[in-house]
């Protein structure tokens, strides 16, 4: 080799890259020449000899560039005298002259030639030294499409350079793959979604891997005030779906890397990195590495999104499993109700379910949903009496970010969540006039807007409503909209009170006893005869809900293998059935109660309110006590 070649090699080795850097093969010659202004050979002078001068990644080239962005045979310099022509050899990433891709071009003094991550300046004048820094510098941008990273290349003939940098990057990608696809930290997330946790992990990981001073995972359409500083790079990354490496003008310009995460053919997020340190600029290796990381992260992002959806769906299904869907009983009234449900369920009509509190109106709604064409869709229930007007509006219709204080994110309402399924509105009679008007629009137009939003959202839902109020009377008083009442009351079903179907009391009690025995891990074989007698004689003003609560209490507090009479709440045992004989203890307690009540009336000259006061009882409860203990005859005799 000539002295100039030795000089170039010595200068290259003095930079500390001699062992793993690019291997140069330079032929003799003086002018013209190439001066490396960017890339691993920065600062070197490379003479161009007469004839052909080949550049590429293969060792057989005159100038070998171990750069993943450089093709095996990348380009060719053809020199004849002082004239030099540059030809691109159908390289994968192209050859650039002053920022413009070329196939063949005659070079002019001062032209900047881009080959992969390197930039060379073409010099001709023998007295010319290195090109001066242009005022303000020159910015440059290189892009790489997803999947084109050599680390993820499907081409079996692709050979990675055997350098320490490549080995380090491969180990890094193995670590990235392990971390991104480990979801142990993404389970049981209460305060943040799986995607948010992955977003935080990915940001920290990138700052460890790439010498960036700032890293952002930007989600298109969200956090508009917190976006990356270079909006043009961001827009190009999203619009063209390419990974971009941008070098700002001058040493103080930003070095930027940006890569899209493509999930289900949409840009779910953009990984954006910046470096302000002139000593730690991004290079071609960082571009290749980020492209590979973006491909891996997109899969992890999709998995995190699916995991979040599965968690929400699991919570919804678990909440449904807490409620018994089937209706238990043998009465004719229950059979009639089941026949009506079978007729109404397949239609898409709105249904108004009437009945006293505790009669199982929600069970009827669930039975309608289960037997409808929407059974595969969600069943979403909401109690209109449980929330204030403002909270109920947000719960039903959702809200946009910033719609009110505390609305830090966008939220879908129950109506939107129920898309393709059924919405059950319990206690519909408690809706305020404002929400009545908004619900009427939903029923008429099948569309809605979120609170604080302007976008109209179409709805494909079936609405079931329930109330224990007389809505017809509420309409007459002006408390409920007439037009909404007619929209809801397309079909009405009546949930019968338990006192109207007494033959269902014992089957229901046995059903609840088995249910709560299983939950408590107790062995219950049935109901004792005296307990059955008490249950049948009681009027059950609280209907099925009161019966369920009484049996649950009996199972929890009882100790025998049967539900005994003494396990039942005291108020159920106040009126003893004729079939139940009183024990000595019970007779003594009843006699004492009778005596105390009669004495109280005698002291206050039979004033009911005063008697209740000195007994410490509510007047209504005292009326009930007199009735159940059959004290009216004794009180009449005492007043004579």
Tab-separated table of C-alpha atoms in Angstrom, residues 48 81 93 116 195 297 422 549 579 631:
chain	number	residue	atom	x	y	z
A	48	UNK	CA	-9.899	8.104	-6.096
A	81	UNK	CA	-8.798	12.230	-15.841
A	93	UNK	CA	-31.099	2.155	0.396
A	116	UNK	CA	-25.592	4.458	4.109
A	195	UNK	CA	-50.627	-0.535	27.661
A	297	UNK	CA	-42.696	-3.457	20.602
A	422	UNK	CA	-78.557	-4.935	26.026
A	549	UNK	CA	-81.291	-12.322	52.978
A	579	UNK	CA	-98.492	-25.962	62.975
A	631	UNK	CA	-103.770	-8.253	71.704
